[in-house]
mmCIF file of C-alpha atoms in Angstrom:
data_model
loop_
_atom_site.group_PDB
_atom_site.id
_atom_site.type_symbol
_atom_site.label_atom_id
_atom_site.label_comp_id
_atom_site.label_asym_id
_atom_site.label_seq_id
_atom_site.Cartn_x
_atom_site.Cartn_y
_atom_site.Cartn_z
ATOM 1 C CA MET A 1 246.437 5.533 -54.112
ATOM 2 C CA GLY A 2 249.711 4.321 -55.873
ATOM 3 C CA HIS A 3 252.129 2.396 -53.330
ATOM 4 C CA SER A 4 255.813 1.699 -54.532
ATOM 5 C CA THR A 5 255.710 0.869 -58.151
ATOM 6 C CA GLY A 6 251.896 1.532 -58.405
ATOM 7 C CA CYS A 7 253.247 5.123 -58.108
ATOM 8 C CA GLN A 8 254.457 4.773 -61.574
ATOM 9 C CA ASP A 9 250.587 4.246 -62.779
ATOM 10 C CA VAL A 10 249.465 7.142 -61.120
ATOM 11 C CA MET A 11 252.299 9.231 -62.700
ATOM 12 C CA GLU A 12 251.163 7.578 -66.217
ATOM 13 C CA TYR A 13 247.756 8.227 -65.950
ATOM 14 C CA LEU A 14 248.279 11.840 -64.703
ATOM 15 C CA CYS A 15 250.862 13.271 -67.260
ATOM 16 C CA ARG A 16 251.297 11.158 -70.314
ATOM 17 C CA LEU A 17 247.664 9.368 -71.162
ATOM 18 C CA GLU A 18 245.313 11.132 -73.293
ATOM 19 C CA VAL A 19 242.799 9.672 -70.600
ATOM 20 C CA SER A 20 244.270 12.046 -68.106
ATOM 21 C CA GLN A 21 243.005 15.059 -70.677
ATOM 22 C CA GLN A 22 239.311 13.538 -70.616
ATOM 23 C CA ALA A 23 239.433 12.814 -67.061
ATOM 24 C CA ASP A 24 239.806 16.552 -66.144
ATOM 25 C CA GLY A 25 237.384 17.328 -63.431
ATOM 26 C CA LEU A 26 236.284 13.621 -63.143
ATOM 27 C CA LEU A 27 239.182 12.205 -60.976
ATOM 28 C CA ASP A 28 238.862 13.421 -57.107
ATOM 29 C CA GLY A 29 242.450 12.939 -56.248
ATOM 30 C CA ALA A 30 245.730 10.914 -56.388
ATOM 31 C CA ILE A 31 248.323 10.067 -53.563
ATOM 32 C CA LEU A 32 251.711 8.950 -54.589
ATOM 33 C CA GLN A 33 252.814 6.909 -51.216
ATOM 34 C CA ALA A 34 256.483 5.814 -50.888
ATOM 35 C CA PRO A 35 257.377 6.799 -54.715
ATOM 36 C CA VAL A 36 260.828 5.104 -54.765
ATOM 37 C CA SER A 37 263.360 4.787 -57.731
ATOM 38 C CA ASP A 38 263.249 1.326 -58.673
ATOM 39 C CA ARG A 39 266.837 1.964 -60.529
ATOM 40 C CA GLU A 40 268.316 3.187 -57.144
ATOM 41 C CA ALA A 41 266.858 0.162 -55.492
ATOM 42 C CA LEU A 42 268.048 -2.205 -57.930
ATOM 43 C CA ALA A 43 271.385 -1.074 -57.852
ATOM 44 C CA GLN A 44 271.652 -1.259 -53.829
ATOM 45 C CA ILE A 45 269.787 -4.769 -53.906
ATOM 46 C CA MET A 46 272.082 -6.492 -56.320
ATOM 47 C CA GLY A 47 275.270 -4.669 -56.623
ATOM 48 C CA LYS A 48 276.878 -2.508 -59.030
ATOM 49 C CA ASP A 49 278.147 -5.308 -61.186
ATOM 50 C CA SER A 50 275.040 -7.169 -61.309
ATOM 51 C CA TYR A 51 272.605 -4.164 -61.784
ATOM 52 C CA ASP A 52 275.124 -3.184 -64.878
ATOM 53 C CA ARG A 53 275.114 -6.525 -66.305
ATOM 54 C CA SER A 54 271.239 -6.329 -66.021
ATOM 55 C CA TRP A 55 270.389 -3.101 -67.876
ATOM 56 C CA LYS A 56 273.176 -3.405 -70.502
ATOM 57 C CA HIS A 57 271.833 -6.907 -71.424
ATOM 58 C CA ALA A 58 267.999 -5.169 -71.871
ATOM 59 C CA GLN A 59 269.619 -2.469 -73.836
ATOM 60 C CA LYS A 60 271.085 -5.111 -76.194
ATOM 61 C CA LEU A 61 267.725 -6.802 -76.699
ATOM 62 C CA ILE A 62 265.974 -3.591 -77.140
ATOM 63 C CA LYS A 63 268.570 -2.817 -79.839
ATOM 64 C CA ALA A 64 268.144 -6.254 -81.635
ATOM 65 C CA GLY A 65 264.342 -5.626 -81.941
ATOM 66 C CA ARG A 66 263.951 -8.027 -78.775
ATOM 67 C CA GLY A 67 262.036 -5.734 -76.142
ATOM 68 C CA GLU A 68 259.455 -8.170 -75.667
ATOM 69 C CA GLU A 69 261.494 -10.941 -74.901
ATOM 70 C CA ILE A 70 261.418 -12.181 -70.926
ATOM 71 C CA MET A 71 264.582 -11.257 -69.054
ATOM 72 C CA SER A 72 266.630 -14.283 -67.502
ATOM 73 C CA THR A 73 266.141 -14.808 -63.811
ATOM 74 C CA GLN A 74 270.048 -14.960 -63.637
ATOM 75 C CA ILE A 75 270.605 -11.940 -64.589
ATOM 76 C CA THR A 76 267.332 -10.189 -62.903
ATOM 77 C CA GLN A 77 267.771 -12.234 -59.687
ATOM 78 C CA ASN A 78 264.285 -12.483 -59.845
ATOM 79 C CA ILE A 79 263.848 -9.203 -58.012
ATOM 80 C CA PHE A 80 259.996 -8.683 -58.737
ATOM 81 C CA GLU A 81 258.883 -12.384 -58.451
ATOM 82 C CA ALA A 82 257.623 -12.591 -61.807
ATOM 83 C CA PRO A 83 258.643 -12.413 -65.251
ATOM 84 C CA CYS A 84 259.912 -9.287 -66.779
ATOM 85 C CA THR A 85 260.600 -8.081 -70.258
ATOM 86 C CA ALA A 86 263.905 -6.187 -71.606
ATOM 87 C CA SER A 87 261.835 -3.463 -72.056
ATOM 88 C CA ARG A 88 260.199 -3.227 -68.689
ATOM 89 C CA TRP A 89 263.524 -3.614 -67.006
ATOM 90 C CA TYR A 90 265.281 -0.962 -69.185
ATOM 91 C CA SER A 91 262.347 1.453 -68.571
ATOM 92 C CA LEU A 92 263.131 1.046 -64.936
ATOM 93 C CA SER A 93 266.743 0.408 -64.838
ATOM 94 C CA SER A 94 268.534 2.672 -67.047
ATOM 95 C CA PRO A 95 271.177 5.509 -65.493
ATOM 96 C CA LEU A 96 270.969 7.243 -68.746
ATOM 97 C CA HIS A 97 267.785 8.933 -67.900
ATOM 98 C CA ASP A 98 265.929 7.461 -70.670
ATOM 99 C CA GLY A 99 263.881 5.016 -68.975
ATOM 100 C CA ALA A 100 260.125 5.550 -69.577
ATOM 101 C CA ASP A 101 259.019 4.270 -65.954
ATOM 102 C CA ASP A 102 261.988 6.310 -63.785
ATOM 103 C CA PHE A 103 259.944 9.024 -62.287
ATOM 104 C CA PHE A 104 261.439 9.187 -59.064
ATOM 105 C CA SER A 105 265.422 9.043 -59.128
ATOM 106 C CA SER A 106 267.569 11.557 -57.105
ATOM 107 C CA ASP A 107 269.246 12.421 -59.905
ATOM 108 C CA THR A 108 266.317 12.991 -62.786
ATOM 109 C CA PRO A 109 267.484 15.688 -64.630
ATOM 110 C CA MET A 110 264.805 18.904 -64.419
ATOM 111 C CA GLU A 111 263.799 18.590 -67.810
ATOM 112 C CA ASN A 112 262.724 14.960 -67.199
ATOM 113 C CA LEU A 113 260.893 16.411 -64.082
ATOM 114 C CA GLU A 114 259.392 19.127 -66.337
ATOM 115 C CA ALA A 115 257.818 16.438 -68.503
ATOM 116 C CA THR A 116 256.482 14.445 -65.929
ATOM 117 C CA PHE A 117 255.313 16.624 -62.809
ATOM 118 C CA GLY A 118 255.293 19.571 -64.471
ATOM 119 C CA LYS A 119 252.856 18.055 -67.021
ATOM 120 C CA ILE A 120 250.047 17.245 -64.409
ATOM 121 C CA THR A 121 248.460 20.534 -64.709
ATOM 122 C CA PRO A 122 245.821 19.814 -67.328
ATOM 123 C CA ALA A 123 243.828 17.636 -65.270
ATOM 124 C CA ARG A 124 243.809 19.678 -62.290
ATOM 125 C CA THR A 125 244.068 16.509 -60.349
ATOM 126 C CA PRO A 126 244.617 17.201 -56.684
ATOM 127 C CA LEU A 127 247.540 15.516 -55.392
ATOM 128 C CA LEU A 128 249.435 14.125 -52.134
ATOM 129 C CA ILE A 129 253.098 13.000 -52.040
ATOM 130 C CA LEU A 130 254.060 10.914 -49.092
ATOM 131 C CA TYR A 131 257.633 9.924 -49.055
ATOM 132 C CA SER A 132 258.878 7.289 -46.138
ATOM 133 C CA GLY A 133 261.684 8.863 -44.017
ATOM 134 C CA ALA A 134 263.156 5.248 -43.144
ATOM 135 C CA ASP A 135 262.469 3.645 -46.578
ATOM 136 C CA GLU A 136 264.678 0.849 -47.010
ATOM 137 C CA PHE A 137 264.893 0.706 -50.495
ATOM 138 C CA THR A 138 266.243 4.305 -50.848
ATOM 139 C CA PRO A 139 270.093 4.573 -50.819
ATOM 140 C CA GLN A 140 271.025 6.308 -47.548
ATOM 141 C CA THR A 141 273.328 8.827 -49.710
ATOM 142 C CA VAL A 142 269.786 10.319 -51.196
ATOM 143 C CA ASN A 143 268.508 13.120 -49.358
ATOM 144 C CA LYS A 144 265.190 12.375 -49.361
ATOM 145 C CA LYS A 145 263.640 15.811 -48.262
ATOM 146 C CA ALA A 146 265.906 17.549 -50.884
ATOM 147 C CA MET A 147 264.447 15.226 -53.791
ATOM 148 C CA VAL A 148 260.844 15.669 -52.513
ATOM 149 C CA GLU A 149 261.207 19.626 -52.625
ATOM 150 C CA ARG A 150 262.692 19.357 -56.342
ATOM 151 C CA TRP A 151 259.569 17.740 -57.333
ATOM 152 C CA LEU A 152 256.952 20.053 -55.320
ATOM 153 C CA ASP A 153 258.881 22.904 -56.630
ATOM 154 C CA VAL A 154 258.103 21.949 -60.519
ATOM 155 C CA CYS A 155 254.745 21.463 -59.235
ATOM 156 C CA ARG A 156 254.733 25.037 -57.547
ATOM 157 C CA ARG A 157 255.557 26.039 -61.062
ATOM 158 C CA HIS A 158 253.308 24.615 -63.137
ATOM 159 C CA GLY A 159 250.205 25.293 -61.076
ATOM 160 C CA VAL A 160 249.759 21.706 -60.091
ATOM 161 C CA ASN A 161 246.977 21.243 -57.875
ATOM 162 C CA VAL A 162 249.146 19.375 -54.970
ATOM 163 C CA ASP A 163 248.540 19.500 -50.978
ATOM 164 C CA PHE A 164 251.877 21.183 -50.503
ATOM 165 C CA ALA A 165 250.702 21.083 -46.559
ATOM 166 C CA ASN A 166 250.375 17.542 -45.997
ATOM 167 C CA SER A 167 253.037 16.409 -48.694
ATOM 168 C CA GLY A 168 256.465 15.791 -47.787
ATOM 169 C CA ILE A 169 258.657 13.237 -45.779
ATOM 170 C CA ILE A 170 256.851 10.854 -43.023
ATOM 171 C CA GLU A 171 259.600 10.641 -40.608
ATOM 172 C CA GLY A 172 260.556 7.155 -39.086
ATOM 173 C CA ALA A 173 258.139 5.456 -42.054
ATOM 174 C CA THR A 174 259.228 2.308 -43.465
ATOM 175 C CA HIS A 175 258.496 1.599 -47.209
ATOM 176 C CA ASN A 176 255.167 -0.159 -46.235
ATOM 177 C CA PHE A 177 255.003 0.965 -42.678
ATOM 178 C CA ALA A 178 256.105 -2.591 -41.527
ATOM 179 C CA LYS A 179 257.293 -2.385 -37.778
ATOM 180 C CA CYS A 180 256.356 1.313 -37.363
ATOM 181 C CA THR A 181 255.304 3.044 -34.358
ATOM 182 C CA ASP A 182 251.786 4.345 -33.902
ATOM 183 C CA ALA A 183 252.767 7.573 -33.881
ATOM 184 C CA VAL A 184 254.068 7.085 -37.476
ATOM 185 C CA VAL A 185 250.982 5.704 -38.804
ATOM 186 C CA LYS A 186 249.168 8.484 -37.053
ATOM 187 C CA ASP A 187 251.049 10.841 -38.778
ATOM 188 C CA PHE A 188 250.748 9.212 -42.223
ATOM 189 C CA LEU A 189 246.751 8.866 -41.520
ATOM 190 C CA GLY A 190 246.670 12.228 -40.496
ATOM 191 C CA ARG A 191 247.822 13.693 -43.501
ATOM 192 C CA VAL A 192 245.938 11.494 -46.055
ATOM 193 C CA GLY A 193 242.264 12.088 -43.927
ATOM 194 C CA ARG A 194 243.073 15.808 -44.193
ATOM 195 C CA PHE A 195 243.924 15.574 -48.002
ATOM 196 C CA LEU A 196 240.351 13.518 -48.478
ATOM 197 C CA LYS A 197 238.429 16.068 -46.004
ATOM 198 C CA VAL A 198 239.474 18.889 -48.703
ATOM 199 C CA VAL A 199 239.031 16.677 -51.775
ATOM 200 C CA GLY A 200 235.884 15.242 -50.726
ATOM 201 C CA GLY A 201 234.565 18.739 -50.083
ATOM 202 C CA GLY A 202 235.339 20.055 -53.462
ATOM 203 C CA GLY A 203 238.413 21.965 -52.241
ATOM 204 C CA GLY A 204 241.731 22.538 -53.948
ATOM 205 C CA PHE A 205 245.420 23.408 -52.628
ATOM 206 C CA GLU A 206 247.063 26.588 -53.655
ATOM 207 C CA GLY A 207 250.521 27.275 -52.431
ATOM 208 C CA GLY A 208 249.910 24.783 -49.531
ATOM 209 C CA LEU A 209 246.722 26.261 -48.446
ATOM 210 C CA MET A 210 243.407 24.663 -48.400
ATOM 211 C CA SER A 211 240.972 26.537 -50.734
ATOM 212 C CA LYS A 212 237.440 26.199 -52.069
ATOM 213 C CA VAL A 213 237.613 25.826 -56.134
#
C-alpha cells in the first residue's frame, strides 16, 4: 500500500518498471491511499509566486546539466523536510505535464493517464484506489469524484484489475485520517478488508464485481 507520495512508488512499479512485467501473478495486490497531486499541493502551500519560482529554477538547473544538484531550501521552503534534487522537484512540480512523478494532478491530459493507469494491465495486479474526501492537501477547486472517475474510466477501458466497487472517495477522510470519526475510519477499513478478502482468496475484479480468476 502506498500512502500520499508513496503512491508514486506503487504507480512506478505497476506501469513503468520492467519488474512489473516479471511480477505478473506474483504481486498479490496494490492500494493507492490518498494519492494526491504534489504539484497542486505545492502550489497551494507555497503560493503561486514561490511555486512558480521553484519549478522554473529546477528546470533551469536540469537544462544546465545539474539535475542532481540539491535545491536550496530558500526556494523549496523545506517542504519535504529532506534534501531534494532539481530533477526530483521538477518531476513533482512541473505544470507542463512533463513531470515523471506527476501521476495524480486533476488536470492531467488523457494521453498521460493512458500511459500510466492504462498501462497497469500487463501485470493484472488487483488495485484499490482510495481518495480522502476531505484531504487538506487537495485544493478545494478540485472535483475529487470526477478526477477519480477519470482514473477509473481509463482502468476500465484497458481491463485493469481494479476493485471498482470499493474504490472511490472516502467521505470525511483527511489525508492521513487525523481527527476523523470512527465511522470514517470504519469505512476505510471496510473497503480495504473487502478488497483483501477477494485478493486473498485468489479472486479478481471485473466491472466492479468480485469474480474468481
